[in-house]
């Protein structure tokens, strides 16, 4: 049995079907990436898994338990943590307070876990009292990931962790994601940066307008001509003109 | 009489009433912080708290002479029961007037109409149940008007002192709660980003209820304090309610310390203002202040947001 399973998930915003029957699985210990253009339904997928959106059809199973009607705060308590698009750190809370929020339900391991997060992200340790809203994009991303780790998750849902960050910072973030995964945390990674994501992941899915258009081993997807053209930007001469 | 002669007396009166405005204003600002909703029925929560406290002290007042300990105990009891009634009223209000709308994703205007409806209902219910005449706190509870001390010639009565000290204690307590407890952190997280708060495991619905109840406890205790000075009646909520709302806007709605500052400033300004415009224009001054802030600095003295110490 897979750790996380989506089966024929349909999500509507009013009359618009954002997801039109999405099925995917994530095995324990994997990094699985979900690729796709803007508006393909990647964020919708994550928000539905974490309970922020209600599907109108289909099933979500986490560790054998159905998630469909469980509210977001309970899903978080079950060990499934969502790092939302745009980081969403609490702007008027300090780094320490943001991290405390990650352990809102269970503060037993607060000290140990905070030390661990500071170990992963020394940048955060240096500015513990600083407000979340005053951090750089990269620091906010680190804080958002660290905050999710404070909940001791079994699965991390990461929504575009590289968005808007400098290449060097992107490298760091992806490296940390690798380390977190090596510690036993399963990762479902939504990315626009397909090359980086596929290099880290074991498998990948490609979403196009609310349906899974392609899926497979990450190494195979990296070699796929269509993926290379559309998502890796390795197209013909057109790109140079457009760029 | 020159303003300078009256200055200190006006300041004392302003601080005392301003601290009560501040206590009530917190309820507006807390609820606005988490829901971006002005709870216009908050004035009725205040009124129920006042009645609760007044009736409790009337019922429990021993006949004959009352000792100092009994007197203090009864005041505390009145405060406690007032707070409890306010908390219950706020809880009931959230359940009946707001939650059903939230469940259905109603537009903002619907909340406003619901609030006004709930306010009219609650006020008239109180008029029917508690009578149309005002009810006072027993005269024998303590000797209200005895002067305790004077500052620069301004007399401070025992009543002034009790009201101010209790209000100040409530304000400090609330500030500690919001900035230093897990519940407070939950409230701030919902105010800053409720979706993300729920991703952290915060039960947002529960926080909303707790926020209403917290505001209600304060308003109820504030109602008892207000009733000590001005008696309780079924229409008593409106004027202090609008003034506390003004105080919240003046300080920056959604900002806890702003509400405290706004309450104190409003209390002072309306008392200085009435010296120049006449006592009959006391309320006019308060609403003039509201209009002026909305024109000049709509985000208030300290700005919006349930910020850091919130």
Short mmCIF file of N, CA and C in Angstrom, two decimals, chain B residues 161-224:
data_model
loop_
_atom_site.label_atom_id
_atom_site.label_comp_id
_atom_site.label_asym_id
_atom_site.label_seq_id
_atom_site.Cartn_x
_atom_site.Cartn_y
_atom_site.Cartn_z
N UNK B 161 -10.91 55.02 41.31
CA UNK B 161 -9.73 54.19 41.51
C UNK B 161 -10.03 52.73 41.19
N UNK B 162 -11.17 52.23 41.67
CA UNK B 162 -11.54 50.84 41.43
C UNK B 162 -11.66 50.58 39.92
N UNK B 163 -12.41 51.45 39.25
CA UNK B 163 -12.63 51.27 37.82
C UNK B 163 -11.30 51.28 37.07
N UNK B 164 -10.47 52.26 37.35
CA UNK B 164 -9.22 52.40 36.61
C UNK B 164 -8.27 51.24 36.86
N UNK B 165 -8.13 50.86 38.13
CA UNK B 165 -7.19 49.78 38.46
C UNK B 165 -7.64 48.45 37.85
N UNK B 166 -8.94 48.16 37.96
CA UNK B 166 -9.44 46.91 37.39
C UNK B 166 -9.26 46.90 35.87
N UNK B 167 -9.62 48.01 35.23
CA UNK B 167 -9.50 48.09 33.77
C UNK B 167 -8.05 47.89 33.35
N UNK B 168 -7.16 48.54 34.07
CA UNK B 168 -5.74 48.43 33.75
C UNK B 168 -5.26 46.98 33.89
N UNK B 169 -5.73 46.33 34.97
CA UNK B 169 -5.34 44.93 35.17
C UNK B 169 -5.85 44.06 34.03
N UNK B 170 -7.08 44.30 33.59
CA UNK B 170 -7.65 43.52 32.48
C UNK B 170 -6.84 43.73 31.20
N UNK B 171 -6.45 44.99 30.97
CA UNK B 171 -5.70 45.31 29.75
C UNK B 171 -4.35 44.60 29.76
N UNK B 172 -3.69 44.64 30.90
CA UNK B 172 -2.38 43.98 31.00
C UNK B 172 -2.51 42.47 30.83
N UNK B 173 -3.54 41.93 31.46
CA UNK B 173 -3.78 40.49 31.39
C UNK B 173 -3.99 40.06 29.93
N UNK B 174 -4.82 40.82 29.23
CA UNK B 174 -5.13 40.48 27.84
C UNK B 174 -3.86 40.59 26.98
N UNK B 175 -3.09 41.64 27.23
CA UNK B 175 -1.86 41.83 26.45
C UNK B 175 -0.92 40.64 26.66
N UNK B 176 -0.80 40.21 27.90
CA UNK B 176 0.03 39.04 28.20
C UNK B 176 -0.50 37.81 27.49
N UNK B 177 -1.81 37.66 27.54
CA UNK B 177 -2.42 36.48 26.94
C UNK B 177 -2.16 36.43 25.44
N UNK B 178 -2.33 37.56 24.78
CA UNK B 178 -2.18 37.57 23.32
C UNK B 178 -0.72 37.41 22.92
N UNK B 179 0.19 38.04 23.68
CA UNK B 179 1.59 37.98 23.24
C UNK B 179 2.34 36.79 23.80
N UNK B 180 1.85 36.22 24.91
CA UNK B 180 2.68 35.22 25.58
C UNK B 180 2.11 33.83 25.79
N UNK B 181 0.91 33.54 25.28
CA UNK B 181 0.37 32.20 25.49
C UNK B 181 0.14 31.50 24.15
N UNK B 182 -0.10 30.19 24.25
CA UNK B 182 -0.33 29.42 23.05
C UNK B 182 -1.64 29.87 22.38
N UNK B 183 -2.67 30.12 23.20
CA UNK B 183 -3.93 30.60 22.63
C UNK B 183 -3.70 31.92 21.91
N UNK B 184 -2.94 32.82 22.54
CA UNK B 184 -2.67 34.11 21.93
C UNK B 184 -1.93 33.97 20.61
N UNK B 185 -1.00 33.05 20.58
CA UNK B 185 -0.25 32.82 19.36
C UNK B 185 -1.17 32.26 18.26
N UNK B 186 -2.09 31.39 18.71
CA UNK B 186 -3.08 30.87 17.76
C UNK B 186 -3.93 31.99 17.19
N UNK B 187 -4.37 32.91 18.04
CA UNK B 187 -5.19 34.03 17.59
C UNK B 187 -4.40 34.89 16.60
N UNK B 188 -3.15 35.17 16.94
CA UNK B 188 -2.35 36.00 16.04
C UNK B 188 -2.11 35.30 14.70
N UNK B 189 -1.90 33.97 14.75
CA UNK B 189 -1.65 33.26 13.50
C UNK B 189 -2.88 33.31 12.60
N UNK B 190 -4.06 33.17 13.19
CA UNK B 190 -5.28 33.24 12.38
C UNK B 190 -5.46 34.64 11.82
N UNK B 191 -5.12 35.66 12.62
CA UNK B 191 -5.25 37.03 12.16
C UNK B 191 -4.30 37.32 11.00
N UNK B 192 -3.12 36.73 11.04
CA UNK B 192 -2.13 37.03 10.00
C UNK B 192 -2.36 36.21 8.73
N UNK B 193 -2.80 34.97 8.88
CA UNK B 193 -2.97 34.11 7.70
C UNK B 193 -3.72 32.84 8.14
N UNK B 194 -5.05 32.86 8.00
CA UNK B 194 -5.82 31.78 8.61
C UNK B 194 -5.62 30.44 7.89
N UNK B 195 -5.47 30.45 6.56
CA UNK B 195 -5.23 29.19 5.84
C UNK B 195 -3.95 28.53 6.34
N UNK B 196 -2.89 29.32 6.42
CA UNK B 196 -1.61 28.77 6.85
C UNK B 196 -1.69 28.31 8.30
N UNK B 197 -2.44 29.06 9.12
CA UNK B 197 -2.62 28.64 10.51
C UNK B 197 -3.22 27.24 10.56
N UNK B 198 -4.21 26.97 9.71
CA UNK B 198 -4.82 25.64 9.74
C UNK B 198 -3.83 24.58 9.27
N UNK B 199 -2.91 24.94 8.38
CA UNK B 199 -1.88 23.99 7.96
C UNK B 199 -0.90 23.68 9.10
N UNK B 200 -0.87 24.53 10.11
CA UNK B 200 -0.01 24.29 11.27
C UNK B 200 -0.74 23.46 12.32
N UNK B 201 -1.99 23.11 12.05
CA UNK B 201 -2.75 22.33 13.02
C UNK B 201 -3.64 23.18 13.89
N UNK B 202 -3.76 24.47 13.59
CA UNK B 202 -4.62 25.35 14.38
C UNK B 202 -6.07 25.15 13.93
N UNK B 203 -6.94 24.85 14.89
CA UNK B 203 -8.36 24.73 14.59
C UNK B 203 -8.95 26.15 14.51
N UNK B 204 -9.08 26.66 13.29
CA UNK B 204 -9.44 28.07 13.10
C UNK B 204 -10.82 28.37 13.67
N UNK B 205 -11.76 27.46 13.49
CA UNK B 205 -13.11 27.67 14.02
C UNK B 205 -13.07 27.84 15.54
N UNK B 206 -12.25 27.02 16.18
CA UNK B 206 -12.15 27.09 17.64
C UNK B 206 -11.53 28.42 18.07
N UNK B 207 -10.52 28.84 17.33
CA UNK B 207 -9.88 30.13 17.65
C UNK B 207 -10.89 31.27 17.50
N UNK B 208 -11.73 31.19 16.48
CA UNK B 208 -12.73 32.24 16.28
C UNK B 208 -13.68 32.31 17.47
N UNK B 209 -14.16 31.14 17.91
CA UNK B 209 -15.05 31.11 19.07
C UNK B 209 -14.35 31.67 20.30
N UNK B 210 -13.10 31.22 20.51
CA UNK B 210 -12.36 31.69 21.69
C UNK B 210 -12.16 33.20 21.64
N UNK B 211 -11.96 33.74 20.44
CA UNK B 211 -11.75 35.18 20.30
C UNK B 211 -13.02 35.94 20.68
N UNK B 212 -14.16 35.45 20.21
CA UNK B 212 -15.43 36.08 20.59
C UNK B 212 -15.62 36.02 22.10
N UNK B 213 -15.36 34.86 22.68
CA UNK B 213 -15.57 34.68 24.12
C UNK B 213 -14.63 35.60 24.91
N UNK B 214 -13.39 35.65 24.47
CA UNK B 214 -12.42 36.52 25.13
C UNK B 214 -12.88 37.98 25.11
N UNK B 215 -13.31 38.44 23.94
CA UNK B 215 -13.84 39.80 23.82
C UNK B 215 -15.06 39.98 24.70
N UNK B 216 -15.89 38.94 24.79
CA UNK B 216 -17.10 38.99 25.60
C UNK B 216 -16.81 39.06 27.09
N UNK B 217 -15.80 38.29 27.53
CA UNK B 217 -15.41 38.33 28.95
C UNK B 217 -14.98 39.74 29.32
N UNK B 218 -14.17 40.34 28.46
CA UNK B 218 -13.70 41.70 28.73
C UNK B 218 -14.85 42.69 28.73
N UNK B 219 -15.71 42.59 27.70
CA UNK B 219 -16.83 43.54 27.61
C UNK B 219 -17.75 43.38 28.81
N UNK B 220 -17.95 42.13 29.26
CA UNK B 220 -18.82 41.89 30.41
C UNK B 220 -18.26 42.54 31.66
N UNK B 221 -16.97 42.35 31.91
CA UNK B 221 -16.33 42.98 33.06
C UNK B 221 -16.38 44.50 32.90
N UNK B 222 -16.14 44.96 31.68
CA UNK B 222 -16.21 46.40 31.39
C UNK B 222 -17.61 46.94 31.64
N UNK B 223 -18.61 46.14 31.31
CA UNK B 223 -20.00 46.54 31.54
C UNK B 223 -20.28 46.77 33.01
N UNK B 224 -19.74 45.89 33.84
CA UNK B 224 -19.93 46.06 35.28
C UNK B 224 -19.25 47.34 35.77
#
